[in-house]
mmCIF file of C-alpha atoms in Angstrom:
data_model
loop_
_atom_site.group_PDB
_atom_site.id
_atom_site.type_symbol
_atom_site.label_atom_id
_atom_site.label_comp_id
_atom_site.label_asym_id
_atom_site.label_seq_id
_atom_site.Cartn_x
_atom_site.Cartn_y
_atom_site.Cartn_z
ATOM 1 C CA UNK G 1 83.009 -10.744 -72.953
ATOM 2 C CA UNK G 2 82.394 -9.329 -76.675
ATOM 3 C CA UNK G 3 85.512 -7.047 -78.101
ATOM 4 C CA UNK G 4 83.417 -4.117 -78.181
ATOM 5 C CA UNK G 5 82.625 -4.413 -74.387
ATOM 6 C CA UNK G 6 86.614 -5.214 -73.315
ATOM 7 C CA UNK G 7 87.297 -2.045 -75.691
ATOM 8 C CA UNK G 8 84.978 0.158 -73.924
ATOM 9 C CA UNK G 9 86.778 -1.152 -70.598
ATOM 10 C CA UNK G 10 89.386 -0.615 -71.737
ATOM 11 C CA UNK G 11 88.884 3.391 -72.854
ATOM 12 C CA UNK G 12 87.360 3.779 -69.349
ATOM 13 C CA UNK G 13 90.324 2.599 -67.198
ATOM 14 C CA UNK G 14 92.433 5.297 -69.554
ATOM 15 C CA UNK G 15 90.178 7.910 -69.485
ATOM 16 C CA UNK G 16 89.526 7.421 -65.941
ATOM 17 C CA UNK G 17 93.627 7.119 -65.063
ATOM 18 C CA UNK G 18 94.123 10.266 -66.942
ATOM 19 C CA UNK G 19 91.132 12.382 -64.872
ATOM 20 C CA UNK G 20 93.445 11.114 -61.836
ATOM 21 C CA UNK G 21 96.888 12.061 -62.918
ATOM 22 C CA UNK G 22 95.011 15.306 -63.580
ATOM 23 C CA UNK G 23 93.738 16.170 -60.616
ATOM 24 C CA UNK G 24 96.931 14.859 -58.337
ATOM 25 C CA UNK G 25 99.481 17.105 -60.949
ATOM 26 C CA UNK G 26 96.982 19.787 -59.705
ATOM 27 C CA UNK G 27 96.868 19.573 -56.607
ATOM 28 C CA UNK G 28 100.355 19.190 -56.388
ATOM 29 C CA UNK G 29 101.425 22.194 -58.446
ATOM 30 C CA UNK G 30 99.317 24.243 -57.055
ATOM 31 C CA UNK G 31 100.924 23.288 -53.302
ATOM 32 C CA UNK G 32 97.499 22.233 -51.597
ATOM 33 C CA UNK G 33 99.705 19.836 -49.762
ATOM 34 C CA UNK G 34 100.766 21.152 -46.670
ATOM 35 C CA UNK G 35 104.935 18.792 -46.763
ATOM 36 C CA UNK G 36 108.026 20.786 -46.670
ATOM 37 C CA UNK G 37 109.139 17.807 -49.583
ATOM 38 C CA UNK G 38 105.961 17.861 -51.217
ATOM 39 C CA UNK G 39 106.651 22.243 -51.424
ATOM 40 C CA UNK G 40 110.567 22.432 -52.273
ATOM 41 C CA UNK G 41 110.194 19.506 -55.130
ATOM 42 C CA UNK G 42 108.363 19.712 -58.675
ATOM 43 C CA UNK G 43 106.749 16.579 -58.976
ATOM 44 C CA UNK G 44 105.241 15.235 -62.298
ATOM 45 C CA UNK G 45 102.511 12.678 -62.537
ATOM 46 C CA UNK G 46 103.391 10.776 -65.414
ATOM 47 C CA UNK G 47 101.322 8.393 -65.336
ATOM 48 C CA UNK G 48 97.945 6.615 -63.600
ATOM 49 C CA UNK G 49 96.996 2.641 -64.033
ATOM 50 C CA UNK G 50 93.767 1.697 -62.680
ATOM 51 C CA UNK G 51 92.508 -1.699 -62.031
ATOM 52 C CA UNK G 52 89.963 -2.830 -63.733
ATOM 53 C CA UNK G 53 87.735 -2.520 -60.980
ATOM 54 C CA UNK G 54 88.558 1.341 -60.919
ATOM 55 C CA UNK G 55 89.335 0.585 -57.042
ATOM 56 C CA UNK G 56 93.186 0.712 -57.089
ATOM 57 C CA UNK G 57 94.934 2.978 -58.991
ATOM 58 C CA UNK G 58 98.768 3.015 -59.061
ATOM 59 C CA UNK G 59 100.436 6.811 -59.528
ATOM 60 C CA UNK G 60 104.283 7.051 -61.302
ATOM 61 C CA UNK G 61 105.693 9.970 -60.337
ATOM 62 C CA UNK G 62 109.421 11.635 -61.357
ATOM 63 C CA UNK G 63 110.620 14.570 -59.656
ATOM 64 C CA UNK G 64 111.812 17.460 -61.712
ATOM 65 C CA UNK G 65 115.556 16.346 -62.539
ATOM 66 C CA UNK G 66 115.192 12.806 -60.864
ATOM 67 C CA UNK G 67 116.160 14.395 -57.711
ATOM 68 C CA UNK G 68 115.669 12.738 -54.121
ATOM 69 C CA UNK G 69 113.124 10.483 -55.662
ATOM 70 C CA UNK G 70 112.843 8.432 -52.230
ATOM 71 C CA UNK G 71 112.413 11.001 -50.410
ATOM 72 C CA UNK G 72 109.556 12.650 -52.101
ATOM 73 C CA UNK G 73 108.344 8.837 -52.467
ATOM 74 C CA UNK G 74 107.870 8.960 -48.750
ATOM 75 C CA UNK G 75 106.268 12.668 -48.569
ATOM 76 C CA UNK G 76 103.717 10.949 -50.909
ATOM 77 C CA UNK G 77 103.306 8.313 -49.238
ATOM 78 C CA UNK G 78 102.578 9.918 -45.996
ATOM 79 C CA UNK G 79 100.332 11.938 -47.637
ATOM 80 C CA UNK G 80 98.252 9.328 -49.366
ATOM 81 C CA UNK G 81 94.926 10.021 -47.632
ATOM 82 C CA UNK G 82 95.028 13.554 -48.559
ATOM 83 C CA UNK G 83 95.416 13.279 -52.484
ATOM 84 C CA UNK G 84 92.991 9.738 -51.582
ATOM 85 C CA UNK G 85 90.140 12.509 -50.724
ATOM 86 C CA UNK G 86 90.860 15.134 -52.794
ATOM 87 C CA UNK G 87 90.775 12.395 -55.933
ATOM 88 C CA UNK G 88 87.451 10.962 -54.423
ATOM 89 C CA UNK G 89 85.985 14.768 -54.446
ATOM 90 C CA UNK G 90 87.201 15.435 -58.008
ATOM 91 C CA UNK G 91 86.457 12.454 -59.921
ATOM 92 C CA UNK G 92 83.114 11.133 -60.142
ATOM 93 C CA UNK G 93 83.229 7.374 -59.085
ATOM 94 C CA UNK G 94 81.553 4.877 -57.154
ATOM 95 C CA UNK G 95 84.703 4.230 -54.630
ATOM 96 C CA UNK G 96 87.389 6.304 -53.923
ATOM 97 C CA UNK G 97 90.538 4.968 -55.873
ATOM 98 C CA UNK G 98 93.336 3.673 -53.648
ATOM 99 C CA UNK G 99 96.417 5.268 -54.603
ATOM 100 C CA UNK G 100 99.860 3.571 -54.601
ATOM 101 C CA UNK G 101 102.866 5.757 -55.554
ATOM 102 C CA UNK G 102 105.870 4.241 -57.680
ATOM 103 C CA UNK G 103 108.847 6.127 -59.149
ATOM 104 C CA UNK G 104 108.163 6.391 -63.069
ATOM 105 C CA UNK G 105 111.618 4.115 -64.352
ATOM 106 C CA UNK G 106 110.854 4.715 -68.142
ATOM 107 C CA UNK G 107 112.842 8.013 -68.677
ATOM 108 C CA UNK G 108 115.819 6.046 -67.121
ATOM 109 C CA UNK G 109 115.082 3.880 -69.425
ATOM 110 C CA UNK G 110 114.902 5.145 -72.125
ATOM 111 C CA UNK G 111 118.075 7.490 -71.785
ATOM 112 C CA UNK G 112 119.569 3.699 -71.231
ATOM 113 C CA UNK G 113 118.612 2.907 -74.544
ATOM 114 C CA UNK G 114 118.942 6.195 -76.140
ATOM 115 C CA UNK G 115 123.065 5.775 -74.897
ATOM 116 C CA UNK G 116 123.437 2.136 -76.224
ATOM 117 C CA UNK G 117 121.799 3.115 -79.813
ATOM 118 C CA UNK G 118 124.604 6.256 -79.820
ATOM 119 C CA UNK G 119 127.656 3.636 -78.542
ATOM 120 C CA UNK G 120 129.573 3.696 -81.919
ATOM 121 C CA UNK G 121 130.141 0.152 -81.966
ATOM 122 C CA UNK G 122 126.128 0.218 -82.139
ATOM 123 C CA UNK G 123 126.174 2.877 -84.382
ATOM 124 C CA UNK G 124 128.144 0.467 -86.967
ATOM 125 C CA UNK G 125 126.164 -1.928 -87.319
ATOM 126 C CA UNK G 126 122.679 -0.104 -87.638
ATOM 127 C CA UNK G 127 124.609 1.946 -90.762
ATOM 128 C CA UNK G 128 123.259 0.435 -93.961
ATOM 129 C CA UNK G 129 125.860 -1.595 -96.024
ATOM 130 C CA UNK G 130 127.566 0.067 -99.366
ATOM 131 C CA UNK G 131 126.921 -3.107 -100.547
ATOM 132 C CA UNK G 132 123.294 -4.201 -100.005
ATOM 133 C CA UNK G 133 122.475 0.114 -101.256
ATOM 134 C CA UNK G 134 123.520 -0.591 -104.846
ATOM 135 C CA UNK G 135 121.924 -3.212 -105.436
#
């Protein structure tokens, strides 16, 4: 397969993932859901992967705050085939995506990282030496 052609793959499966995280943070903020979790949380998509066969997608989700994350896991979950058909109606494609919901671990990562880098034994060593700055 030529660059050009794994490229324009490549921009599909992004362009594609985005047009799903789209339509599921509507449908979500706007409450079309009919789940008592699904109504009393503010979920955010953050972001969609799809396979390269644009059958599978896979859906991270945080809830505003990081607040009962499994249990608005399971509300999704349960709820699959709903958001399933509502993607399917929304975005043109030849199969309807299969959609697999994971909690979205990078802002808990991140703050992880953001803490170490302000840890003042950290903080030390990423100051530049008097030394090494006159010379």
């Amino acid at each position: 397969m030529s660059d050009s052609t794994q490229e324009t793959r490549s921009v599909r499966l992004l362009r594609v993932g985005e047009q799903v995280r789209h339509v599921l943070s509507d449908v979500l903020a706007r409450g079309d859901v009919h789940d008592d979790v699904l109504a009393s949380h503010f979920v955010s998509v953050t972001e969609v992967r799809m396979s390269p066969d644009l059958r599978h997608a896979t859906v991270f989700v945080k809830p505003f705050l990081g607040k009962d994350e499994e249990v608005v896991l399971k509300a999704l979950r349960t709820n699959t085939a709903y958001l399933q058909s509502e993607v399917a109606k929304r975005v043109n494609l030849k199969y309807a995506a299969k959609l697999k919901f994971l909690i979205d671990e990078s802002f808990d990562e991140g703050s992880r990282i953001d803490q170490l880098l302000r840890d003042p034994k950290v903080a030390r060593d990423l100051e530049p030496d008097n030394d090494t700055a006159e010379d």
